PDB file of C-alpha atoms in Angstrom:
ATOM      1  CA  MET U   1     -22.764 -32.703  23.326  1.00  0.00           C
ATOM      2  CA  ILE U   2     -22.220 -28.944  23.030  1.00  0.00           C
ATOM      3  CA  LYS U   3     -18.531 -29.420  23.862  1.00  0.00           C
ATOM      4  CA  TYR U   4     -18.289 -31.930  21.040  1.00  0.00           C
ATOM      5  CA  TYR U   5     -19.684 -29.419  18.486  1.00  0.00           C
ATOM      6  CA  LEU U   6     -17.490 -26.666  19.866  1.00  0.00           C
ATOM      7  CA  VAL U   7     -14.380 -28.820  19.463  1.00  0.00           C
ATOM      8  CA  ILE U   8     -15.380 -29.729  15.896  1.00  0.00           C
ATOM      9  CA  PHE U   9     -16.082 -26.064  15.114  1.00  0.00           C
ATOM     10  CA  LEU U  10     -12.726 -24.922  16.500  1.00  0.00           C
ATOM     11  CA  PHE U  11     -10.896 -27.744  14.737  1.00  0.00           C
ATOM     12  CA  ASP U  12     -12.649 -26.867  11.474  1.00  0.00           C
ATOM     13  CA  PHE U  13     -11.936 -23.159  11.969  1.00  0.00           C
ATOM     14  CA  ILE U  14      -8.234 -23.621  12.755  1.00  0.00           C
ATOM     15  CA  PHE U  15      -7.540 -26.032   9.945  1.00  0.00           C
ATOM     16  CA  GLY U  16      -9.955 -24.243   7.629  1.00  0.00           C
ATOM     17  CA  GLN U  17      -7.897 -21.080   7.920  1.00  0.00           C
ATOM     18  CA  ASP U  18      -4.882 -23.143   6.944  1.00  0.00           C
ATOM     19  CA  LYS U  19      -6.511 -23.929   3.580  1.00  0.00           C
ATOM     20  CA  GLY U  20      -6.484 -20.269   2.600  1.00  0.00           C
ATOM     21  CA  ILE U  21      -2.978 -19.704   3.904  1.00  0.00           C
ATOM     22  CA  LYS U  22      -1.740 -22.893   2.240  1.00  0.00           C
ATOM     23  CA  ALA U  23      -3.265 -21.904  -1.107  1.00  0.00           C
ATOM     24  CA  TYR U  24      -1.721 -18.443  -0.789  1.00  0.00           C
ATOM     25  CA  ASN U  25       1.695 -19.840   0.152  1.00  0.00           C
ATOM     26  CA  ASP U  26       1.490 -22.251  -2.786  1.00  0.00           C
ATOM     27  CA  GLN U  27       0.799 -19.210  -5.023  1.00  0.00           C
ATOM     28  CA  ARG U  28      -2.672 -20.501  -5.834  1.00  0.00           C
ATOM     29  CA  TYR U  29      -4.197 -17.063  -5.374  1.00  0.00           C
ATOM     30  CA  ASP U  30      -7.453 -17.949  -7.151  1.00  0.00           C
ATOM     31  CA  ASP U  31      -8.048 -20.792  -4.682  1.00  0.00           C
ATOM     32  CA  ALA U  32      -7.126 -18.603  -1.715  1.00  0.00           C
ATOM     33  CA  ARG U  33      -9.420 -15.872  -2.961  1.00  0.00           C
ATOM     34  CA  ILE U  34     -12.372 -18.237  -3.385  1.00  0.00           C
ATOM     35  CA  TYR U  35     -11.742 -19.684   0.052  1.00  0.00           C
ATOM     36  CA  TYR U  36     -11.695 -16.274   1.769  1.00  0.00           C
ATOM     37  CA  GLU U  37     -14.753 -15.091  -0.189  1.00  0.00           C
ATOM     38  CA  ASN U  38     -16.662 -18.124   1.128  1.00  0.00           C
ATOM     39  CA  ILE U  39     -15.617 -17.373   4.706  1.00  0.00           C
ATOM     40  CA  ILE U  40     -16.754 -13.760   4.351  1.00  0.00           C
ATOM     41  CA  LYS U  41     -20.148 -14.914   3.041  1.00  0.00           C
ATOM     42  CA  ASN U  42     -20.634 -16.829   6.296  1.00  0.00           C
ATOM     43  CA  ARG U  43     -18.892 -14.374   8.637  1.00  0.00           C
ATOM     44  CA  MET U  44     -19.036 -10.860   7.245  1.00  0.00           C
ATOM     45  CA  ASP U  45     -17.129  -9.379  10.187  1.00  0.00           C
ATOM     46  CA  ASP U  46     -14.122 -11.683   9.858  1.00  0.00           C
ATOM     47  CA  ASP U  47     -11.218  -9.253   9.521  1.00  0.00           C
ATOM     48  CA  SER U  48      -8.718 -12.087   9.099  1.00  0.00           C
ATOM     49  CA  ALA U  49     -10.617 -13.421   6.087  1.00  0.00           C
ATOM     50  CA  LYS U  50     -10.908  -9.898   4.639  1.00  0.00           C
ATOM     51  CA  PHE U  51      -7.169  -9.488   5.063  1.00  0.00           C
ATOM     52  CA  GLY U  52      -6.524 -12.875   3.416  1.00  0.00           C
ATOM     53  CA  LEU U  53      -8.803 -11.911   0.537  1.00  0.00           C
ATOM     54  CA  GLY U  54      -7.038  -8.564   0.294  1.00  0.00           C
ATOM     55  CA  VAL U  55      -3.552 -10.041   0.002  1.00  0.00           C
ATOM     56  CA  SER U  56      -4.815 -12.608  -2.508  1.00  0.00           C
ATOM     57  CA  ALA U  57      -6.398  -9.830  -4.596  1.00  0.00           C
ATOM     58  CA  TYR U  58      -3.178  -7.828  -4.333  1.00  0.00           C
ATOM     59  CA  LYS U  59      -1.154 -10.761  -5.689  1.00  0.00           C
ATOM     60  CA  GLN U  60      -3.615 -10.941  -8.578  1.00  0.00           C
ATOM     61  CA  GLN U  61      -3.023  -7.231  -9.283  1.00  0.00           C
ATOM     62  CA  ASP U  62      -6.625  -6.385  -8.306  1.00  0.00           C
ATOM     63  CA  LEU U  63      -5.542  -3.262  -6.460  1.00  0.00           C
ATOM     64  CA  GLU U  64      -9.041  -1.811  -6.208  1.00  0.00           C
ATOM     65  CA  THR U  65     -10.446  -4.824  -4.345  1.00  0.00           C
ATOM     66  CA  ALA U  66      -7.313  -5.162  -2.219  1.00  0.00           C
ATOM     67  CA  SER U  67      -7.462  -1.476  -1.311  1.00  0.00           C
ATOM     68  CA  GLN U  68     -11.137  -1.690  -0.318  1.00  0.00           C
ATOM     69  CA  LEU U  69     -10.491  -4.693   1.897  1.00  0.00           C
ATOM     70  CA  PHE U  70      -7.409  -3.217   3.560  1.00  0.00           C
ATOM     71  CA  ASN U  71      -9.369  -0.013   4.227  1.00  0.00           C
ATOM     72  CA  GLN U  72     -11.957  -2.125   6.061  1.00  0.00           C
ATOM     73  CA  VAL U  73      -9.368  -4.048   8.078  1.00  0.00           C
ATOM     74  CA  LYS U  74      -7.131  -1.096   8.969  1.00  0.00           C
ATOM     75  CA  ASN U  75      -9.548  -0.177  11.779  1.00  0.00           C
ATOM     76  CA  SER U  76      -9.683  -3.676  13.228  1.00  0.00           C
ATOM     77  CA  THR U  77      -9.563  -4.108  16.989  1.00  0.00           C
ATOM     78  CA  ASN U  78      -6.689  -6.546  16.338  1.00  0.00           C
ATOM     79  CA  ASN U  79      -3.745  -4.099  16.210  1.00  0.00           C
ATOM     80  CA  GLU U  80      -1.426  -6.563  14.478  1.00  0.00           C
ATOM     81  CA  LEU U  81      -3.941  -7.168  11.706  1.00  0.00           C
ATOM     82  CA  ALA U  82      -4.744  -3.453  11.448  1.00  0.00           C
ATOM     83  CA  SER U  83      -1.023  -2.686  11.201  1.00  0.00           C
ATOM     84  CA  LYS U  84      -0.568  -5.212   8.384  1.00  0.00           C
ATOM     85  CA  ALA U  85      -3.578  -3.786   6.553  1.00  0.00           C
ATOM     86  CA  ASN U  86      -2.131  -0.269   6.832  1.00  0.00           C
ATOM     87  CA  TYR U  87       1.241  -1.527   5.602  1.00  0.00           C
ATOM     88  CA  ASN U  88      -0.300  -3.215   2.559  1.00  0.00           C
ATOM     89  CA  LEU U  89      -2.485  -0.196   1.873  1.00  0.00           C
ATOM     90  CA  GLY U  90       0.669   1.931   1.998  1.00  0.00           C
ATOM     91  CA  ASN U  91       2.259  -0.326  -0.628  1.00  0.00           C
ATOM     92  CA  ILE U  92      -0.756   0.020  -2.915  1.00  0.00           C
ATOM     93  CA  LEU U  93      -0.863   3.793  -2.523  1.00  0.00           C
ATOM     94  CA  ARG U  94       2.865   3.997  -3.255  1.00  0.00           C
ATOM     95  CA  GLU U  95       2.350   1.977  -6.442  1.00  0.00           C
ATOM     96  CA  LEU U  96      -0.387   4.438  -7.425  1.00  0.00           C
ATOM     97  CA  ASN U  97       2.021   7.367  -6.809  1.00  0.00           C
ATOM     98  CA  GLN U  98      -0.115   8.633  -3.927  1.00  0.00           C
ATOM     99  CA  TYR U  99       2.934   9.241  -1.785  1.00  0.00           C
ATOM    100  CA  GLU U 100       1.484  11.390   0.997  1.00  0.00           C
ATOM    101  CA  GLU U 101      -1.336   8.906   1.591  1.00  0.00           C
ATOM    102  CA  SER U 102       1.157   6.045   1.473  1.00  0.00           C
ATOM    103  CA  LEU U 103       3.346   7.720   4.115  1.00  0.00           C
ATOM    104  CA  SER U 104       0.286   8.162   6.303  1.00  0.00           C
ATOM    105  CA  SER U 105      -0.578   4.461   6.016  1.00  0.00           C
ATOM    106  CA  TYR U 106       2.962   3.405   6.875  1.00  0.00           C
ATOM    107  CA  LYS U 107       2.919   5.774   9.851  1.00  0.00           C
ATOM    108  CA  ASN U 108      -0.369   4.265  11.062  1.00  0.00           C
ATOM    109  CA  ALA U 109       1.115   0.774  10.710  1.00  0.00           C
ATOM    110  CA  ILE U 110       4.099   1.803  12.831  1.00  0.00           C
ATOM    111  CA  GLU U 111       1.878   3.367  15.494  1.00  0.00           C
ATOM    112  CA  LEU U 112      -0.184   0.178  15.705  1.00  0.00           C
ATOM    113  CA  ASP U 113       2.889  -2.080  15.779  1.00  0.00           C
ATOM    114  CA  PRO U 114       6.079  -0.234  16.762  1.00  0.00           C
ATOM    115  CA  ASN U 115       8.097  -3.405  16.036  1.00  0.00           C
ATOM    116  CA  ASP U 116       7.020  -3.528  12.374  1.00  0.00           C
ATOM    117  CA  GLU U 117      10.391  -3.177  10.651  1.00  0.00           C
ATOM    118  CA  ASP U 118       8.960  -3.414   7.119  1.00  0.00           C
ATOM    119  CA  SER U 119       6.707  -0.408   7.717  1.00  0.00           C
ATOM    120  CA  LYS U 120       9.594   1.551   9.237  1.00  0.00           C
ATOM    121  CA  ILE U 121      11.854   0.783   6.287  1.00  0.00           C
ATOM    122  CA  ASN U 122       9.207   1.597   3.675  1.00  0.00           C
ATOM    123  CA  TYR U 123       8.298   4.803   5.519  1.00  0.00           C
ATOM    124  CA  GLU U 124      11.919   5.981   5.582  1.00  0.00           C
ATOM    125  CA  LEU U 125      12.601   4.953   1.974  1.00  0.00           C
ATOM    126  CA  LEU U 126       9.484   6.699   0.719  1.00  0.00           C
ATOM    127  CA  LYS U 127      10.243   9.812   2.758  1.00  0.00           C
ATOM    128  CA  LYS U 128      13.772   9.883   1.317  1.00  0.00           C
ATOM    129  CA  PHE U 129      12.406   9.367  -2.205  1.00  0.00           C
ATOM    130  CA  MET U 130       9.904  12.201  -1.763  1.00  0.00           C
ATOM    131  CA  ASN U 131      12.596  14.548  -0.435  1.00  0.00           C
ATOM    132  CA  GLN U 132      14.853  13.676  -3.377  1.00  0.00           C
ATOM    133  CA  GLN U 133      11.991  14.226  -5.797  1.00  0.00           C
ATOM    134  CA  LYS U 134      11.235  17.579  -4.175  1.00  0.00           C
ATOM    135  CA  GLN U 135      14.920  18.557  -4.427  1.00  0.00           C
ATOM    136  CA  ASP U 136      15.040  17.493  -8.095  1.00  0.00           C
ATOM    137  CA  ASN U 137      11.946  19.601  -8.823  1.00  0.00           C
ATOM    138  CA  GLN U 138      13.474  22.605  -7.090  1.00  0.00           C
ATOM    139  CA  ASP U 139      16.686  22.134  -9.068  1.00  0.00           C
ATOM    140  CA  GLN U 140      14.690  21.938 -12.313  1.00  0.00           C
ATOM    141  CA  ASP U 141      12.691  25.031 -11.386  1.00  0.00           C
ATOM    142  CA  GLN U 142      15.895  26.908 -10.589  1.00  0.00           C
ATOM    143  CA  SER U 143      17.508  25.723 -13.808  1.00  0.00           C
ATOM    144  CA  GLY U 144      14.410  26.736 -15.762  1.00  0.00           C
ATOM    145  CA  GLN U 145      14.456  30.199 -14.193  1.00  0.00           C
ATOM    146  CA  ASP U 146      18.158  30.587 -15.003  1.00  0.00           C
ATOM    147  CA  ASN U 147      17.550  29.582 -18.629  1.00  0.00           C
ATOM    148  CA  GLN U 148      14.582  31.908 -18.858  1.00  0.00           C
ATOM    149  CA  GLY U 149      16.696  34.760 -17.542  1.00  0.00           C
ATOM    150  CA  GLN U 150      19.402  33.974 -20.098  1.00  0.00           C
ATOM    151  CA  ASP U 151      16.816  33.848 -22.891  1.00  0.00           C
ATOM    152  CA  GLN U 152      15.454  37.244 -21.919  1.00  0.00           C
ATOM    153  CA  SER U 153      18.901  38.832 -21.723  1.00  0.00           C
ATOM    154  CA  GLY U 154      19.733  37.224 -25.066  1.00  0.00           C
ATOM    155  CA  GLN U 155      16.605  38.753 -26.556  1.00  0.00           C
ATOM    156  CA  ASP U 156      17.566  42.132 -25.120  1.00  0.00           C
ATOM    157  CA  ASN U 157      20.972  41.846 -26.751  1.00  0.00           C
ATOM    158  CA  GLN U 158      19.384  40.933 -30.056  1.00  0.00           C
ATOM    159  CA  GLY U 159      17.140  43.950 -29.797  1.00  0.00           C
ATOM    160  CA  GLN U 160      20.152  46.167 -29.170  1.00  0.00           C
ATOM    161  CA  ASP U 161      22.010  44.634 -32.079  1.00  0.00           C
ATOM    162  CA  GLN U 162      19.073  45.176 -34.390  1.00  0.00           C
ATOM    163  CA  SER U 163      18.623  48.759 -33.298  1.00  0.00           C
ATOM    164  CA  GLY U 164      22.333  49.341 -33.895  1.00  0.00           C
ATOM    165  CA  GLN U 165      21.971  48.085 -37.436  1.00  0.00           C
ATOM    166  CA  ASP U 166      19.122  50.464 -38.139  1.00  0.00           C
ATOM    167  CA  ASN U 167      21.295  53.514 -37.388  1.00  0.00           C
TER     168      ASN U 167
END
């Protein structure tokens, strides 16, 4: 009898998870979100459901909820799930212009799953973007200093011209 309930439970669990994934894949993010919220009510430690809720929230532009959930899942004992949570957290942080934190999340994702090509690509692209931004800022600072130096020398010349007129 116990085997019978175990089989029903596993069957329900396997195909139940498909409901959330199916809703997500069909772009019915509200349905996916409700489904994962219900799972979490029954199993608060279900990192897979938290991840599913996080990606559904992300698709709904609820970055705060998605970020909270990914922060919970990023320390999962399931390295693949933790890597995906770090990757998605990196995407959110990048969107919020928190580049250093985003790089750190991508790096964590890569360490957890060295085969994660998306994390590697995003890490390298963001690093390149940050270096370019740093270079642009240095160029602007240098240009600003050059202009400031020209302004000061121009003011000195004006002062000399004015003093010459007084004589």
